[in-house]
Amino acid sequence: MNIFRLAGDMTHLASVLVLLLKIHTIKSCAGVSLRTQELYAIVFATRYLDIFTSFVSVYNTFMKLVFLGSSFSIVWYMRYHKAVHRTYDREQDTFRHWFLVLPCLVLALLIHEKFTFLEVLWTFSLYLEAVAILPQLVLLQRTRNIDNLTGQYIFLLGGYRGLYILNWIYRYFTEPHFVHWITWIAGLVQTLLYADFFYYYFLRFIGGRGVE
Amino acid sequence: IWVYEFKDEL
């Protein structure tokens, strides 16, 4: 564990807590894409299949349970909770996210480190996570302005993988044979997809107005 | 016995 990875995990944890806070306290999911949340639930479900077979550390297992629990409960809230469900703008959140799942699965079957069930699904989760934010970014453009909590959620979610990139650079120089091209490229693509969001998000800080 | 053989990152 290094400071970059810890900062990345804490940033990721903060992003799900901000979203849960928004949905649970103000009972609203306005501006939040259910499709992105569903993709993230699939990402965690396919990435953490090893939670019962391989034990890394208490921290690792605890964080996996937190990410699994929070992503599925957010989907539950947005789909079935009577008050929250009403604030979900279904008409705007129309990105065909299932069209993202199949190509990622095919790509994972073609490009992976080992051809085993767990490894292919793990690789699938990497590819899917890289594009999982797309429905949310499209929704953001459609709804124009967004509230602070949603903006902070996206900012933290985008930032965590960027911190992971620093972690991979650090591990590459400190651990022999630490080379995982698939993880690195997927993580880079994921972070680059946030580039324009970061641009407008920082403009907000400079201009002191809502995220346009 | 939980054998560590997978990934150590989240």
mmCIF file of C-alpha atoms in Angstrom:
data_model
loop_
_atom_site.group_PDB
_atom_site.id
_atom_site.type_symbol
_atom_site.label_atom_id
_atom_site.label_comp_id
_atom_site.label_asym_id
_atom_site.label_seq_id
_atom_site.Cartn_x
_atom_site.Cartn_y
_atom_site.Cartn_z
ATOM 1 C CA MET A 1 0.000 0.000 0.000
ATOM 2 C CA ASN A 2 1.297 3.483 -0.845
ATOM 3 C CA ILE A 3 0.007 6.980 -0.216
ATOM 4 C CA PHE A 4 -1.298 7.347 -3.775
ATOM 5 C CA ARG A 5 -3.375 4.175 -3.592
ATOM 6 C CA LEU A 6 -4.667 5.047 -0.102
ATOM 7 C CA ALA A 7 -5.601 8.532 -1.324
ATOM 8 C CA GLY A 8 -7.267 6.926 -4.342
ATOM 9 C CA ASP A 9 -9.292 4.513 -2.215
ATOM 10 C CA MET A 10 -10.308 7.304 0.179
ATOM 11 C CA THR A 11 -11.339 9.516 -2.760
ATOM 12 C CA HIS A 12 -13.361 6.646 -4.205
ATOM 13 C CA LEU A 13 -14.946 6.011 -0.799
ATOM 14 C CA ALA A 14 -15.735 9.716 -0.496
ATOM 15 C CA SER A 15 -17.455 9.711 -3.886
ATOM 16 C CA VAL A 16 -19.873 6.925 -2.924
ATOM 17 C CA LEU A 17 -20.479 8.500 0.485
ATOM 18 C CA VAL A 18 -21.277 11.881 -1.119
ATOM 19 C CA LEU A 19 -23.770 10.208 -3.431
ATOM 20 C CA LEU A 20 -25.332 8.143 -0.618
ATOM 21 C CA LEU A 21 -25.481 11.312 1.510
ATOM 22 C CA LYS A 22 -27.281 13.205 -1.256
ATOM 23 C CA ILE A 23 -29.753 10.412 -1.953
ATOM 24 C CA HIS A 24 -30.358 9.421 1.672
ATOM 25 C CA THR A 25 -30.593 12.845 3.285
ATOM 26 C CA ILE A 26 -32.306 15.039 0.695
ATOM 27 C CA LYS A 27 -34.116 12.012 -0.828
ATOM 28 C CA SER A 28 -33.197 13.180 -4.307
ATOM 29 C CA CYS A 29 -31.247 11.670 -7.183
ATOM 30 C CA ALA A 30 -31.818 14.554 -9.568
ATOM 31 C CA GLY A 31 -28.996 14.776 -12.076
ATOM 32 C CA VAL A 32 -27.700 11.324 -11.199
ATOM 33 C CA SER A 33 -27.625 8.659 -13.923
ATOM 34 C CA LEU A 34 -29.156 5.347 -12.829
ATOM 35 C CA ARG A 35 -27.462 3.726 -15.806
ATOM 36 C CA THR A 36 -24.006 4.701 -14.568
ATOM 37 C CA GLN A 37 -24.929 3.355 -11.130
ATOM 38 C CA GLU A 38 -26.073 0.065 -12.646
ATOM 39 C CA LEU A 39 -22.833 -0.216 -14.601
ATOM 40 C CA TYR A 40 -20.828 0.408 -11.437
ATOM 41 C CA ALA A 41 -22.780 -2.294 -9.594
ATOM 42 C CA ILE A 42 -21.802 -4.711 -12.380
ATOM 43 C CA VAL A 43 -18.192 -3.463 -12.220
ATOM 44 C CA PHE A 44 -17.931 -4.243 -8.500
ATOM 45 C CA ALA A 45 -19.846 -7.521 -8.775
ATOM 46 C CA THR A 46 -17.473 -8.820 -11.449
ATOM 47 C CA ARG A 47 -14.319 -7.373 -9.915
ATOM 48 C CA TYR A 48 -14.806 -8.590 -6.362
ATOM 49 C CA LEU A 49 -15.785 -12.183 -7.112
ATOM 50 C CA ASP A 50 -12.557 -13.141 -5.367
ATOM 51 C CA ILE A 51 -13.793 -11.721 -2.087
ATOM 52 C CA PHE A 52 -14.503 -15.226 -0.789
ATOM 53 C CA THR A 53 -11.628 -17.087 -2.391
ATOM 54 C CA SER A 54 -8.606 -14.889 -1.785
ATOM 55 C CA PHE A 55 -7.897 -12.860 1.358
ATOM 56 C CA VAL A 56 -5.528 -9.917 0.950
ATOM 57 C CA SER A 57 -6.184 -7.878 4.108
ATOM 58 C CA VAL A 58 -9.014 -6.773 6.387
ATOM 59 C CA TYR A 59 -8.846 -3.359 4.730
ATOM 60 C CA ASN A 60 -9.178 -4.891 1.256
ATOM 61 C CA THR A 61 -12.143 -7.078 2.194
ATOM 62 C CA PHE A 62 -13.834 -4.279 4.128
ATOM 63 C CA MET A 63 -13.534 -1.808 1.239
ATOM 64 C CA LYS A 64 -14.861 -4.374 -1.243
ATOM 65 C CA LEU A 65 -17.934 -4.892 0.948
ATOM 66 C CA VAL A 66 -18.411 -1.116 1.213
ATOM 67 C CA PHE A 67 -18.229 -0.600 -2.557
ATOM 68 C CA LEU A 68 -20.494 -3.572 -3.273
ATOM 69 C CA GLY A 69 -23.009 -2.526 -0.617
ATOM 70 C CA SER A 70 -23.075 1.156 -1.579
ATOM 71 C CA SER A 71 -23.359 0.609 -5.333
ATOM 72 C CA PHE A 72 -26.226 -1.880 -5.013
ATOM 73 C CA SER A 73 -28.031 0.208 -2.406
ATOM 74 C CA ILE A 74 -27.783 3.304 -4.640
ATOM 75 C CA VAL A 75 -29.332 1.332 -7.501
ATOM 76 C CA TRP A 76 -32.042 0.072 -5.109
ATOM 77 C CA TYR A 77 -32.761 3.620 -3.873
ATOM 78 C CA MET A 78 -33.041 5.013 -7.395
ATOM 79 C CA ARG A 79 -35.211 2.155 -8.650
ATOM 80 C CA TYR A 80 -37.513 1.342 -5.758
ATOM 81 C CA HIS A 81 -37.457 3.990 -3.022
ATOM 82 C CA LYS A 82 -40.744 5.885 -3.484
ATOM 83 C CA ALA A 83 -39.428 9.388 -2.730
ATOM 84 C CA VAL A 84 -36.049 9.043 -4.475
ATOM 85 C CA HIS A 85 -37.495 7.208 -7.463
ATOM 86 C CA ARG A 86 -39.724 10.225 -8.215
ATOM 87 C CA THR A 87 -36.715 12.541 -8.547
ATOM 88 C CA TYR A 88 -35.025 10.349 -11.157
ATOM 89 C CA ASP A 89 -35.325 11.981 -14.600
ATOM 90 C CA ARG A 90 -35.807 8.874 -16.715
ATOM 91 C CA GLU A 91 -36.463 10.833 -19.936
ATOM 92 C CA GLN A 92 -32.999 12.377 -19.892
ATOM 93 C CA ASP A 93 -31.039 9.308 -18.733
ATOM 94 C CA THR A 94 -31.284 7.405 -21.995
ATOM 95 C CA PHE A 95 -27.683 6.403 -22.801
ATOM 96 C CA ARG A 96 -27.764 2.833 -24.198
ATOM 97 C CA HIS A 97 -25.471 1.524 -21.460
ATOM 98 C CA TRP A 98 -26.104 -2.129 -22.346
ATOM 99 C CA PHE A 99 -24.269 -1.342 -25.603
ATOM 100 C CA LEU A 100 -21.215 -0.761 -23.420
ATOM 101 C CA VAL A 101 -21.422 -4.104 -21.634
ATOM 102 C CA LEU A 102 -21.144 -6.451 -24.615
ATOM 103 C CA PRO A 103 -18.062 -4.853 -26.267
ATOM 104 C CA CYS A 104 -16.313 -4.829 -22.881
ATOM 105 C CA LEU A 105 -17.088 -8.528 -22.432
ATOM 106 C CA VAL A 106 -15.866 -9.360 -25.934
ATOM 107 C CA LEU A 107 -12.715 -7.291 -25.394
ATOM 108 C CA ALA A 108 -12.078 -9.074 -22.070
ATOM 109 C CA LEU A 109 -12.401 -12.417 -23.846
ATOM 110 C CA LEU A 110 -9.810 -11.268 -26.386
ATOM 111 C CA ILE A 111 -7.384 -9.253 -24.258
ATOM 112 C CA HIS A 112 -6.617 -10.439 -20.707
ATOM 113 C CA GLU A 113 -3.665 -11.553 -18.595
ATOM 114 C CA LYS A 114 -4.881 -15.112 -17.975
ATOM 115 C CA PHE A 115 -7.760 -16.953 -19.606
ATOM 116 C CA THR A 116 -9.566 -18.021 -16.437
ATOM 117 C CA PHE A 117 -13.158 -17.306 -15.412
ATOM 118 C CA LEU A 118 -12.187 -14.923 -12.583
ATOM 119 C CA GLU A 119 -9.482 -13.167 -14.602
ATOM 120 C CA VAL A 120 -11.682 -12.568 -17.662
ATOM 121 C CA LEU A 121 -14.489 -11.154 -15.491
ATOM 122 C CA TRP A 122 -11.964 -9.072 -13.583
ATOM 123 C CA THR A 123 -10.626 -7.674 -16.886
ATOM 124 C CA PHE A 124 -14.215 -7.097 -18.062
ATOM 125 C CA SER A 125 -14.806 -5.027 -14.912
ATOM 126 C CA LEU A 126 -11.761 -2.885 -15.742
ATOM 127 C CA TYR A 127 -12.977 -2.133 -19.262
ATOM 128 C CA LEU A 128 -16.531 -1.520 -18.084
ATOM 129 C CA GLU A 129 -15.428 0.834 -15.334
ATOM 130 C CA ALA A 130 -13.467 2.869 -17.871
ATOM 131 C CA VAL A 131 -16.687 3.706 -19.762
ATOM 132 C CA ALA A 132 -19.232 3.445 -16.917
ATOM 133 C CA ILE A 133 -19.261 7.231 -16.404
ATOM 134 C CA LEU A 134 -20.470 7.945 -19.965
ATOM 135 C CA PRO A 135 -24.234 7.871 -19.201
ATOM 136 C CA GLN A 136 -23.605 10.248 -16.306
ATOM 137 C CA LEU A 137 -21.563 12.673 -18.415
ATOM 138 C CA VAL A 138 -24.216 12.621 -21.171
ATOM 139 C CA LEU A 139 -26.944 13.273 -18.580
ATOM 140 C CA LEU A 140 -24.833 16.107 -17.191
ATOM 141 C CA GLN A 141 -24.674 17.767 -20.616
ATOM 142 C CA ARG A 142 -28.411 17.392 -21.087
ATOM 143 C CA THR A 143 -29.421 18.730 -17.706
ATOM 144 C CA ARG A 144 -26.880 21.564 -18.126
ATOM 145 C CA ASN A 145 -26.554 22.836 -14.585
ATOM 146 C CA ILE A 146 -26.056 20.357 -11.733
ATOM 147 C CA ASP A 147 -26.118 20.688 -7.980
ATOM 148 C CA ASN A 148 -22.926 20.754 -5.960
ATOM 149 C CA LEU A 149 -23.248 17.259 -4.507
ATOM 150 C CA THR A 150 -23.543 15.603 -7.928
ATOM 151 C CA GLY A 151 -20.632 17.689 -9.187
ATOM 152 C CA GLN A 152 -18.521 16.684 -6.197
ATOM 153 C CA TYR A 153 -19.506 13.053 -6.710
ATOM 154 C CA ILE A 154 -18.299 13.062 -10.335
ATOM 155 C CA PHE A 155 -15.158 15.001 -9.440
ATOM 156 C CA LEU A 156 -14.168 12.509 -6.716
ATOM 157 C CA LEU A 157 -15.056 9.524 -8.905
ATOM 158 C CA GLY A 158 -12.855 10.869 -11.688
ATOM 159 C CA GLY A 159 -10.053 11.770 -9.326
ATOM 160 C CA TYR A 160 -9.709 8.371 -7.663
ATOM 161 C CA ARG A 161 -8.511 6.580 -10.805
ATOM 162 C CA GLY A 162 -6.113 9.448 -11.492
ATOM 163 C CA LEU A 163 -4.564 8.833 -8.065
ATOM 164 C CA TYR A 164 -4.410 5.129 -8.943
ATOM 165 C CA ILE A 165 -2.310 6.052 -11.990
ATOM 166 C CA LEU A 166 0.203 7.720 -9.638
ATOM 167 C CA ASN A 167 0.074 4.531 -7.540
ATOM 168 C CA TRP A 168 0.897 2.413 -10.623
ATOM 169 C CA ILE A 169 3.806 4.688 -11.529
ATOM 170 C CA TYR A 170 5.095 4.432 -7.949
ATOM 171 C CA ARG A 171 4.734 0.622 -7.911
ATOM 172 C CA TYR A 172 6.359 0.320 -11.323
ATOM 173 C CA PHE A 173 9.490 2.031 -9.981
ATOM 174 C CA THR A 174 9.513 0.324 -6.601
ATOM 175 C CA GLU A 175 8.371 -3.218 -7.344
ATOM 176 C CA PRO A 176 10.174 -5.407 -9.873
ATOM 177 C CA HIS A 177 7.944 -6.987 -12.519
ATOM 178 C CA PHE A 178 4.975 -4.809 -11.566
ATOM 179 C CA VAL A 179 3.687 -4.421 -15.122
ATOM 180 C CA HIS A 180 -0.056 -4.485 -15.834
ATOM 181 C CA TRP A 181 -0.625 -2.810 -19.199
ATOM 182 C CA ILE A 182 -4.326 -3.684 -19.320
ATOM 183 C CA THR A 183 -4.999 -2.043 -15.965
ATOM 184 C CA TRP A 184 -2.891 0.983 -16.855
ATOM 185 C CA ILE A 185 -4.463 1.651 -20.235
ATOM 186 C CA ALA A 186 -8.015 1.118 -18.930
ATOM 187 C CA GLY A 187 -7.281 3.458 -16.013
ATOM 188 C CA LEU A 188 -5.811 6.093 -18.323
ATOM 189 C CA VAL A 189 -8.785 5.988 -20.706
ATOM 190 C CA GLN A 190 -11.132 6.209 -17.723
ATOM 191 C CA THR A 191 -9.382 9.287 -16.355
ATOM 192 C CA LEU A 192 -9.133 10.979 -19.761
ATOM 193 C CA LEU A 193 -12.913 10.646 -20.209
ATOM 194 C CA TYR A 194 -13.270 13.071 -17.296
ATOM 195 C CA ALA A 195 -10.945 15.639 -18.892
ATOM 196 C CA ASP A 196 -13.649 18.018 -20.100
ATOM 197 C CA PHE A 197 -15.634 17.596 -16.894
ATOM 198 C CA PHE A 198 -12.561 18.548 -14.856
ATOM 199 C CA TYR A 199 -12.068 21.559 -17.126
ATOM 200 C CA TYR A 200 -15.587 22.900 -16.498
ATOM 201 C CA TYR A 201 -15.484 21.876 -12.850
ATOM 202 C CA PHE A 202 -12.349 23.961 -12.219
ATOM 203 C CA LEU A 203 -13.856 26.840 -14.216
ATOM 204 C CA ARG A 204 -16.643 26.753 -11.660
ATOM 205 C CA PHE A 205 -14.136 27.320 -8.862
ATOM 206 C CA ILE A 206 -12.576 30.215 -10.768
ATOM 207 C CA GLY A 207 -15.925 31.705 -11.806
ATOM 208 C CA GLY A 208 -17.735 30.849 -8.563
ATOM 209 C CA ARG A 209 -20.896 29.729 -10.387
ATOM 210 C CA GLY A 210 -22.633 26.375 -11.001
ATOM 211 C CA VAL A 211 -21.118 23.785 -13.328
ATOM 212 C CA GLU A 212 -22.224 24.857 -16.806
ATOM 213 C CA ILE B 1 -7.594 -21.252 4.293
ATOM 214 C CA TRP B 2 -7.919 -18.169 2.078
ATOM 215 C CA VAL B 3 -5.121 -18.386 -0.417
ATOM 216 C CA TYR B 4 -3.929 -15.021 -1.734
ATOM 217 C CA GLU B 5 -3.681 -15.551 -5.474
ATOM 218 C CA PHE B 6 -5.658 -12.706 -6.977
ATOM 219 C CA LYS B 7 -5.248 -8.929 -6.978
ATOM 220 C CA ASP B 8 -4.234 -6.709 -4.082
ATOM 221 C CA GLU B 9 -5.796 -3.500 -5.424
ATOM 222 C CA LEU B 10 -9.462 -2.479 -5.307
#
